[in-house]
mmCIF file of N, CA and C in Angstrom:
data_model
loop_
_atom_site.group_PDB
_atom_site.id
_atom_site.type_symbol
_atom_site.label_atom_id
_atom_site.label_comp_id
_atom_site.label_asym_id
_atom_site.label_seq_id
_atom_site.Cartn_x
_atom_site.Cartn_y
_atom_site.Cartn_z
ATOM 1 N N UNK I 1 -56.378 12.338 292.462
ATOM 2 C CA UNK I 1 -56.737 13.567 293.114
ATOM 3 C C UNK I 1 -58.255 13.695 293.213
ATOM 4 N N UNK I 2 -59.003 13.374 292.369
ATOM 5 C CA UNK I 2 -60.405 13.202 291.760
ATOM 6 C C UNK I 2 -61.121 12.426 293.794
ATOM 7 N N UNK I 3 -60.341 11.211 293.527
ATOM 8 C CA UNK I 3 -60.856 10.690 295.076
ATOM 9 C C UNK I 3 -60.875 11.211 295.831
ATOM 10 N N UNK I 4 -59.846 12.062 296.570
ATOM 11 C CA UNK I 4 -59.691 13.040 297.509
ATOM 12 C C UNK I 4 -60.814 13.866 297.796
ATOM 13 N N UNK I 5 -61.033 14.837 296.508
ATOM 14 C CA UNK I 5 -62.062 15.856 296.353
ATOM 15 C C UNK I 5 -63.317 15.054 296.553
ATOM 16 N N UNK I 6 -63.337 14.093 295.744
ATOM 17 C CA UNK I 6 -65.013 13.600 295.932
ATOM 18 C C UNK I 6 -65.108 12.957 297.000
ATOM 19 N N UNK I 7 -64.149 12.515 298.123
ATOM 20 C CA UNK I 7 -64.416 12.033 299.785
ATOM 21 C C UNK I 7 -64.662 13.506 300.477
ATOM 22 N N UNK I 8 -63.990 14.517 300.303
ATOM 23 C CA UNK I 8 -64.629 15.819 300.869
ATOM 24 C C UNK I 8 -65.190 16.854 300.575
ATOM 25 N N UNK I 9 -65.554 16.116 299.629
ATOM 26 C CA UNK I 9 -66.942 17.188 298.716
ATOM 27 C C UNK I 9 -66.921 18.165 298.020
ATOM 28 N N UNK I 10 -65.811 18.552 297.698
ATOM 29 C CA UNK I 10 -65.055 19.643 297.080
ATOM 30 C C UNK I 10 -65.205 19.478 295.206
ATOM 31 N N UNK I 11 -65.632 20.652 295.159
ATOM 32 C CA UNK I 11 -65.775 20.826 293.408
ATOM 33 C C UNK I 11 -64.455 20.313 292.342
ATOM 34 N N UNK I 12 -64.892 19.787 291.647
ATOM 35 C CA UNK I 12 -63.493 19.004 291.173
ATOM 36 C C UNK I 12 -63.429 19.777 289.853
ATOM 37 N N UNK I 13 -63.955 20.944 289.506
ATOM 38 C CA UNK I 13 -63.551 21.508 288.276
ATOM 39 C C UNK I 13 -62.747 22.481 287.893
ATOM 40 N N UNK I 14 -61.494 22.402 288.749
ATOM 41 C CA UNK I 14 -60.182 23.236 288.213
ATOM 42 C C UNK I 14 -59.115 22.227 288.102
ATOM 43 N N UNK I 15 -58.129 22.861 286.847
ATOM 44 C CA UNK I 15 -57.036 22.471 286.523
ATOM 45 C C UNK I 15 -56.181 21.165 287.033
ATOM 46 N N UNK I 16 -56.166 21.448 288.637
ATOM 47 C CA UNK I 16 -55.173 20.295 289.005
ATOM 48 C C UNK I 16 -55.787 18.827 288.952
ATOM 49 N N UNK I 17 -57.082 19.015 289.061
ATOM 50 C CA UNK I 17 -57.829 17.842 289.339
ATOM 51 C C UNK I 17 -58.243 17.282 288.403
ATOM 52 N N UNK I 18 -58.234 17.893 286.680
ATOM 53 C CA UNK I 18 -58.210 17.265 285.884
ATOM 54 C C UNK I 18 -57.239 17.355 284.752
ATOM 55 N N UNK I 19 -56.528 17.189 285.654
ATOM 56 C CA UNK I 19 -54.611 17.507 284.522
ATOM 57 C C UNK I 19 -54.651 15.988 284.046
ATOM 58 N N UNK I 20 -55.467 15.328 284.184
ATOM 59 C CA UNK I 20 -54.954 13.582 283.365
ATOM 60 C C UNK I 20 -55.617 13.516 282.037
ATOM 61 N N UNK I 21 -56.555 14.609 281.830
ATOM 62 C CA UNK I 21 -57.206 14.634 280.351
ATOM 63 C C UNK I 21 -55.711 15.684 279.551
ATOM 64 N N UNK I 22 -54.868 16.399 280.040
ATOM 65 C CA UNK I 22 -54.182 16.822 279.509
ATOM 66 C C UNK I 22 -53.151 15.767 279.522
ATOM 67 N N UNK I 23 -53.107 15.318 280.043
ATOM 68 C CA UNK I 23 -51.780 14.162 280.283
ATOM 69 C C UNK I 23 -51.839 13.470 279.320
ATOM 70 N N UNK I 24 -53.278 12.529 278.990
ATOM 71 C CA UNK I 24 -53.014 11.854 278.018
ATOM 72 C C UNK I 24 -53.177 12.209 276.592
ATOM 73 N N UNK I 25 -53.321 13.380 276.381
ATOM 74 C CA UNK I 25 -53.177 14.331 275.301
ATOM 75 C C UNK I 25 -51.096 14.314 274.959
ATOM 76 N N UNK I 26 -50.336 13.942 275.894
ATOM 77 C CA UNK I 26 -49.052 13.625 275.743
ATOM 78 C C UNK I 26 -48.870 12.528 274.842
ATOM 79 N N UNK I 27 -49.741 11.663 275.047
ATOM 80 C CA UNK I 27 -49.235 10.531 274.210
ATOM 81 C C UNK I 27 -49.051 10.620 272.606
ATOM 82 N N UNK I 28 -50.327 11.530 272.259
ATOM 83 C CA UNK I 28 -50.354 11.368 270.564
ATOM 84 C C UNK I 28 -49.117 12.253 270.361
ATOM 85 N N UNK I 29 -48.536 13.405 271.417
ATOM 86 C CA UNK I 29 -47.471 14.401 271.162
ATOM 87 C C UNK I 29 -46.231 13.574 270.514
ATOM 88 N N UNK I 30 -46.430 12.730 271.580
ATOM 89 C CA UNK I 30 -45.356 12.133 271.835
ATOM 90 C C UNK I 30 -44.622 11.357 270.393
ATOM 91 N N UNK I 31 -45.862 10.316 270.049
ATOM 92 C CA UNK I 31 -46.412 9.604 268.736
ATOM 93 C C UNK I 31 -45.414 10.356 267.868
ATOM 94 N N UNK I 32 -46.070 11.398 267.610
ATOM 95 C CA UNK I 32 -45.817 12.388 266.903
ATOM 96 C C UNK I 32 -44.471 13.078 266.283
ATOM 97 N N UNK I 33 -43.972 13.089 267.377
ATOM 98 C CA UNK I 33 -42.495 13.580 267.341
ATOM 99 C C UNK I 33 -41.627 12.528 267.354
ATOM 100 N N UNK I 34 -41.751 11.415 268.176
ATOM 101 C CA UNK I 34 -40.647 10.130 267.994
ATOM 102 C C UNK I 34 -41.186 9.239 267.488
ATOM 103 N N UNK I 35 -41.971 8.711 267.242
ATOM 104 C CA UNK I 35 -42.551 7.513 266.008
ATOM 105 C C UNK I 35 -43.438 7.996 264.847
ATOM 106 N N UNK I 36 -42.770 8.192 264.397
ATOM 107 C CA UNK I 36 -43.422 8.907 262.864
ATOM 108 C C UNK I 36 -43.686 7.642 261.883
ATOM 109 N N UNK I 37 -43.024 6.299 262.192
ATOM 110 C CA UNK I 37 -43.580 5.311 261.137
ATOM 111 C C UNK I 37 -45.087 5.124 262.016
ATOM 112 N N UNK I 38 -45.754 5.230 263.326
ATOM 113 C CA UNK I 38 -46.822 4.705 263.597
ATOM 114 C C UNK I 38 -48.181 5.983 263.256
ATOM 115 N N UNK I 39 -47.330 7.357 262.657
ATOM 116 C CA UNK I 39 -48.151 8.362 262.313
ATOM 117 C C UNK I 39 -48.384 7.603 260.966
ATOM 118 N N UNK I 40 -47.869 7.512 260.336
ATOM 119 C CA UNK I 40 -47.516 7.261 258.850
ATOM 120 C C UNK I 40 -49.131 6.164 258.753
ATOM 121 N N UNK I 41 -48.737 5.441 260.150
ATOM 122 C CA UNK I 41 -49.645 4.053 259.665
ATOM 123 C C UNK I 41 -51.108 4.228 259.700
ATOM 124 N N UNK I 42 -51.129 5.260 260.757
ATOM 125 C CA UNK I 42 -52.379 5.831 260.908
ATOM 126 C C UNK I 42 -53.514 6.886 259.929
ATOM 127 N N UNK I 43 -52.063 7.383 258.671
ATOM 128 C CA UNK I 43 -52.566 8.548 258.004
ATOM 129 C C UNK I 43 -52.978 7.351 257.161
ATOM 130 N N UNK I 44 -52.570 5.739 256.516
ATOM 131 C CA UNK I 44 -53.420 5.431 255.861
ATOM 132 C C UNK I 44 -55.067 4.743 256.042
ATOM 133 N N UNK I 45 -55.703 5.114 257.286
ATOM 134 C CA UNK I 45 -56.849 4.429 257.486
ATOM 135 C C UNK I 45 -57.787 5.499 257.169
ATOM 136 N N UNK I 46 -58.738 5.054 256.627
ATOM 137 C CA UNK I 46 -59.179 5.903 255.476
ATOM 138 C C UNK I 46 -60.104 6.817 256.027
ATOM 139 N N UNK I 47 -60.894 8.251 255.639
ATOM 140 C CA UNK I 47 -61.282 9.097 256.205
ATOM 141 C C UNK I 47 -62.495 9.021 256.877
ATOM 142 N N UNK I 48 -63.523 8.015 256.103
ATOM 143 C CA UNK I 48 -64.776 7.883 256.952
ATOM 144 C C UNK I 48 -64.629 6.877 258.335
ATOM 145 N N UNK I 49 -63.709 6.073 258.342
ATOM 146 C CA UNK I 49 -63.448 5.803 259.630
ATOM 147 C C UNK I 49 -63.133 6.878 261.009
ATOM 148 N N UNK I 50 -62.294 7.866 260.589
ATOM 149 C CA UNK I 50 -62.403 8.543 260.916
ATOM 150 C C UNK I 50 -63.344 9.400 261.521
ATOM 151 N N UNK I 51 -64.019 9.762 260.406
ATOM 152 C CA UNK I 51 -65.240 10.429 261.019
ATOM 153 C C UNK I 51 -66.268 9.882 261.657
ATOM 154 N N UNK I 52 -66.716 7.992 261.713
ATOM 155 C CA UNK I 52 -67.297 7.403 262.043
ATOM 156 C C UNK I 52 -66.835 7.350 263.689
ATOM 157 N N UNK I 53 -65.425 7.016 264.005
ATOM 158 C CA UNK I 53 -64.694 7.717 265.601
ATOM 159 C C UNK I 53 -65.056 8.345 265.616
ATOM 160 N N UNK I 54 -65.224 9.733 265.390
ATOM 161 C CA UNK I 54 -65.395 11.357 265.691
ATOM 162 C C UNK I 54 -66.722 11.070 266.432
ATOM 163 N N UNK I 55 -68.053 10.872 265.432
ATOM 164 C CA UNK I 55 -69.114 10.536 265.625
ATOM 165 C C UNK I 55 -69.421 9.839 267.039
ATOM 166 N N UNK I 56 -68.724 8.503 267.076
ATOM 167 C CA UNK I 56 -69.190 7.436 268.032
ATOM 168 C C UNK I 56 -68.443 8.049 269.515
ATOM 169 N N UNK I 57 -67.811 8.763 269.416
ATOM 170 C CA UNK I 57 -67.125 9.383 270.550
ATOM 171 C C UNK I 57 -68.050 10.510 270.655
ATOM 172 N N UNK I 58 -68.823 11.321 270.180
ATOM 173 C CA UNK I 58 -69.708 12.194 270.656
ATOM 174 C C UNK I 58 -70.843 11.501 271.220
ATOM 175 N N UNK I 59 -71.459 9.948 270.494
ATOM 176 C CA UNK I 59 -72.113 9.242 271.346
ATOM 177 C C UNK I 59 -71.942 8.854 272.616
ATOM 178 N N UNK I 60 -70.701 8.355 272.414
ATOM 179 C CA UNK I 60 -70.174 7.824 274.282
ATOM 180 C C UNK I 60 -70.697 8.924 274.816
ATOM 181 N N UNK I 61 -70.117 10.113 274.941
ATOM 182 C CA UNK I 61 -70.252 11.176 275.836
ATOM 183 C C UNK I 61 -71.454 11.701 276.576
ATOM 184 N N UNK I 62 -72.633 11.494 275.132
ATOM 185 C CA UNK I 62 -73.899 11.166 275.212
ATOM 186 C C UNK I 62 -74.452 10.387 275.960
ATOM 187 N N UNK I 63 -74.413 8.879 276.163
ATOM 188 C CA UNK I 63 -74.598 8.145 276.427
ATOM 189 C C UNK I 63 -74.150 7.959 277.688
ATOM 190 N N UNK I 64 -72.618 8.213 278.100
ATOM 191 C CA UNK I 64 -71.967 7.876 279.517
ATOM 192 C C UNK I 64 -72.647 9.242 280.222
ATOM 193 N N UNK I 65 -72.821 10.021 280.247
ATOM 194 C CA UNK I 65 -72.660 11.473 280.898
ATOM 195 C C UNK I 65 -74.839 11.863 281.269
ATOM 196 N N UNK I 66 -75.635 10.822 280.327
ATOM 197 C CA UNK I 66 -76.954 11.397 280.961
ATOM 198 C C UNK I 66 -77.326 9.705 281.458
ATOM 199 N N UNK I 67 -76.602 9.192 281.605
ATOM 200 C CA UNK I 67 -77.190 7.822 281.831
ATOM 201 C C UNK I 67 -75.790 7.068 283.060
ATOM 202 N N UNK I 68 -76.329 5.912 283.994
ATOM 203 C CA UNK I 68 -75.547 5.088 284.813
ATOM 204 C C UNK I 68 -75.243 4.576 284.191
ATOM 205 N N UNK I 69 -74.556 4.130 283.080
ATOM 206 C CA UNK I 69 -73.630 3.105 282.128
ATOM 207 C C UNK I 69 -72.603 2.645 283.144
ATOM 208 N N UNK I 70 -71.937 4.110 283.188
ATOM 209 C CA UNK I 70 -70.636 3.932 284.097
ATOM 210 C C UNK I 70 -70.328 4.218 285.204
ATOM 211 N N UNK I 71 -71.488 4.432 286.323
ATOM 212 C CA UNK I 71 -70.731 5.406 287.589
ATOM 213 C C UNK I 71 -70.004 5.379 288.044
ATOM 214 N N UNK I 72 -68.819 5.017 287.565
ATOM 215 C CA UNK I 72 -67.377 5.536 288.489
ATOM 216 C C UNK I 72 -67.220 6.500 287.292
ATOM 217 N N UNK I 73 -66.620 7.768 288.225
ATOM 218 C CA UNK I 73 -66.309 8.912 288.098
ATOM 219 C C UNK I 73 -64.981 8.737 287.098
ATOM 220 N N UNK I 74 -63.942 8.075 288.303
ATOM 221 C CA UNK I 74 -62.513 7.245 287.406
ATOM 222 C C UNK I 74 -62.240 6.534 286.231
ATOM 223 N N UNK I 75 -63.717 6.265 286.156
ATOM 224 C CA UNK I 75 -63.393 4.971 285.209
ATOM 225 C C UNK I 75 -63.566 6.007 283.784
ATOM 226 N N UNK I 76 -64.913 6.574 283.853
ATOM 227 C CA UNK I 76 -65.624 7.256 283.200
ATOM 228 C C UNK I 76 -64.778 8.437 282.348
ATOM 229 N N UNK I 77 -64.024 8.950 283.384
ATOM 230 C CA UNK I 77 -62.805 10.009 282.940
ATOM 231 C C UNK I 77 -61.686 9.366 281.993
ATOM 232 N N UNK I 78 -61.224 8.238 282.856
ATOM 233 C CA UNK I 78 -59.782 7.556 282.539
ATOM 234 C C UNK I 78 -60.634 7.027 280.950
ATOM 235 N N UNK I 79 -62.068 6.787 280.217
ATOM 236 C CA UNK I 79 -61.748 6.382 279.248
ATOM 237 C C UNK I 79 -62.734 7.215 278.118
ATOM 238 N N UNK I 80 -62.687 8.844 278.822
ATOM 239 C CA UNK I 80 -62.569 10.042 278.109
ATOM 240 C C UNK I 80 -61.520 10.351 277.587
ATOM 241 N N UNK I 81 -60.240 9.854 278.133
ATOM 242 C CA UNK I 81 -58.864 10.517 278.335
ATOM 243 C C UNK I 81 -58.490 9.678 276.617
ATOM 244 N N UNK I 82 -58.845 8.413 277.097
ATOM 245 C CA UNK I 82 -58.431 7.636 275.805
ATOM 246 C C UNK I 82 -59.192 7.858 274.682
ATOM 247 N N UNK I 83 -60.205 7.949 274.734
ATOM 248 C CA UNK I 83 -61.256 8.087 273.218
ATOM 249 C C UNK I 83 -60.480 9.767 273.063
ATOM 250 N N UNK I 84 -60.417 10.774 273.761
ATOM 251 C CA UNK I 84 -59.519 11.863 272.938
ATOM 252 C C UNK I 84 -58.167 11.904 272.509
ATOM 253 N N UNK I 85 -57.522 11.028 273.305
ATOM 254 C CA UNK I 85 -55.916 10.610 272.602
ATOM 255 C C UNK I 85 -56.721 10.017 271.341
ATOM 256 N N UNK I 86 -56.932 8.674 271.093
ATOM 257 C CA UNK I 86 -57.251 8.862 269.967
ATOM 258 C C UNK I 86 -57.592 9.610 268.860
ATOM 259 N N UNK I 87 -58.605 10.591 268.887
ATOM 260 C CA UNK I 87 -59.129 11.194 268.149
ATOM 261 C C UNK I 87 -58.099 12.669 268.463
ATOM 262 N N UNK I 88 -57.172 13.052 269.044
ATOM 263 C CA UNK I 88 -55.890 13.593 268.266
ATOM 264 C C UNK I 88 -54.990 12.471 267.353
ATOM 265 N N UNK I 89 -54.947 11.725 267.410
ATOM 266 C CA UNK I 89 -53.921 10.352 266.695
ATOM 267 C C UNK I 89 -54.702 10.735 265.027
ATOM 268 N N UNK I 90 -56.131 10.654 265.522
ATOM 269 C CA UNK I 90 -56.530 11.021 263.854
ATOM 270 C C UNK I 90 -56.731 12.260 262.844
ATOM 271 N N UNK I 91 -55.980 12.751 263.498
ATOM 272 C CA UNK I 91 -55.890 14.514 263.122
ATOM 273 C C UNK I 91 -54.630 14.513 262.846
ATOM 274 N N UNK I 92 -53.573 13.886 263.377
ATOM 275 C CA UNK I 92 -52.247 13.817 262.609
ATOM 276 C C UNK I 92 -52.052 12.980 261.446
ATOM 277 N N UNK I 93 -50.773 13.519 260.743
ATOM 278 C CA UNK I 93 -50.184 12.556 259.669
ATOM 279 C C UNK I 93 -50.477 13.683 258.651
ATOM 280 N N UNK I 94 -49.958 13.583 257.178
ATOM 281 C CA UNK I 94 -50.195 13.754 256.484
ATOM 282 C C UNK I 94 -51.342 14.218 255.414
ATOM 283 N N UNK I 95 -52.196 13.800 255.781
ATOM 284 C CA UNK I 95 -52.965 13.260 254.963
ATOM 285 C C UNK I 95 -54.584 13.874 256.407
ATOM 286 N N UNK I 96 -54.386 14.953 256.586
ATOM 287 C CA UNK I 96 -55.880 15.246 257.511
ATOM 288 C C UNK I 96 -56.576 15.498 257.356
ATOM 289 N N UNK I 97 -57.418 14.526 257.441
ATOM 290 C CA UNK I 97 -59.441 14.543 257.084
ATOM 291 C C UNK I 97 -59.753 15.676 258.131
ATOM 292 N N UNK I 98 -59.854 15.072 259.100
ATOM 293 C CA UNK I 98 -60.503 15.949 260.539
ATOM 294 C C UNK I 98 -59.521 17.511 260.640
ATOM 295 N N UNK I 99 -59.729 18.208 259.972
ATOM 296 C CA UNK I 99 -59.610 19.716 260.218
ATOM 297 C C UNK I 99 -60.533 20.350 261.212
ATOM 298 N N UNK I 100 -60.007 21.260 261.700
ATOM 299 C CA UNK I 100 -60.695 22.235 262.559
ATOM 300 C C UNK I 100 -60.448 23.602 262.115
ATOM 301 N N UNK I 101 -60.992 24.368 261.460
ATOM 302 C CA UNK I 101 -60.889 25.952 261.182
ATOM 303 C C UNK I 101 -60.206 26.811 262.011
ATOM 304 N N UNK I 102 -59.388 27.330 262.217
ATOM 305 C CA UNK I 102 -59.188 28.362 263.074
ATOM 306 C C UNK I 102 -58.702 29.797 262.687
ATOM 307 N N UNK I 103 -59.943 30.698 263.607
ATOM 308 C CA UNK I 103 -59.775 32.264 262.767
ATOM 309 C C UNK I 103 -58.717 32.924 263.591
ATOM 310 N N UNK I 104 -58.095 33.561 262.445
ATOM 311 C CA UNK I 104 -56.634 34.999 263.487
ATOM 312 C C UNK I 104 -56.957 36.052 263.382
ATOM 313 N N UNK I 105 -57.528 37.107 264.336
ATOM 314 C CA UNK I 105 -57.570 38.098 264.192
ATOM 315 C C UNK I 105 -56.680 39.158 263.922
#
C-alpha cells in the first residue's frame, strides 16, 4: 500500500498504510498462545542480552531514520516490523526482564 501512496504523493501516516507493523506484532501473539515450548526457550536467554537487543534496536532506528543506510522506504519498514516482533518475543515467558510500568487511574 506504502507504494501506491508514495507514487501519488499522498501522506502515508494513517492506519491502513501501516497495518504491517501491527501485523507482525501477530507473530510473537501467535508464539505465544500455540508454541509455548519456543516461549519457554526464549525465557532462558539471559537478561542482559536482552537489554543489549532493546539497546541496539534503538540504535538501528537511530542510525536507519537520520542517515541513507537504507533508502527504501519497504525495506526499512519491513525490518522495523522484525526488530519489534522480536523485542515483543523478549518480553514474554516467564521469567520478564523487560517490564514496562503501567499506571491505572
Amino acid at each position: 500500500m506504502q507504494i501506491i501512496y508514495k507514487k501519488y504523493e499522498i501522506n502515508t501516516l494513517d492506519l491502513f498504510t501501516n497495518i504491517h507493523y501491527f501485523a507482525f506484532g501477530a507473530i510473537p501473539a501467535y508464539l505465544f498462545v500455540f508454541k509455548k515450548d519456543i516461549i519457554e526457550k526464549l525465557s532462558l536467554i539471559p537478561a542482559v542480552y536482552k537489554y543489549l537487543y532493546a539497546v541496539s534496536i534503538i540504535g538501528v532506528i537511530v542510525i536507519v531514520s537520520n542517515t541513507d543506510v537504507i533508502p527504501d522506504l519497504k525495506v526499512s519498514s519491513l525490518l522495523f516490523s522484525i526488530l519489534f516482533s522480536g523485542l515483543i518475543l523478549c518480553t514474554l515467558g516467564e521469567k520478564m526482564y523487560l517490564k514496562f510500568p503501567i499506571k491505572v487511574f
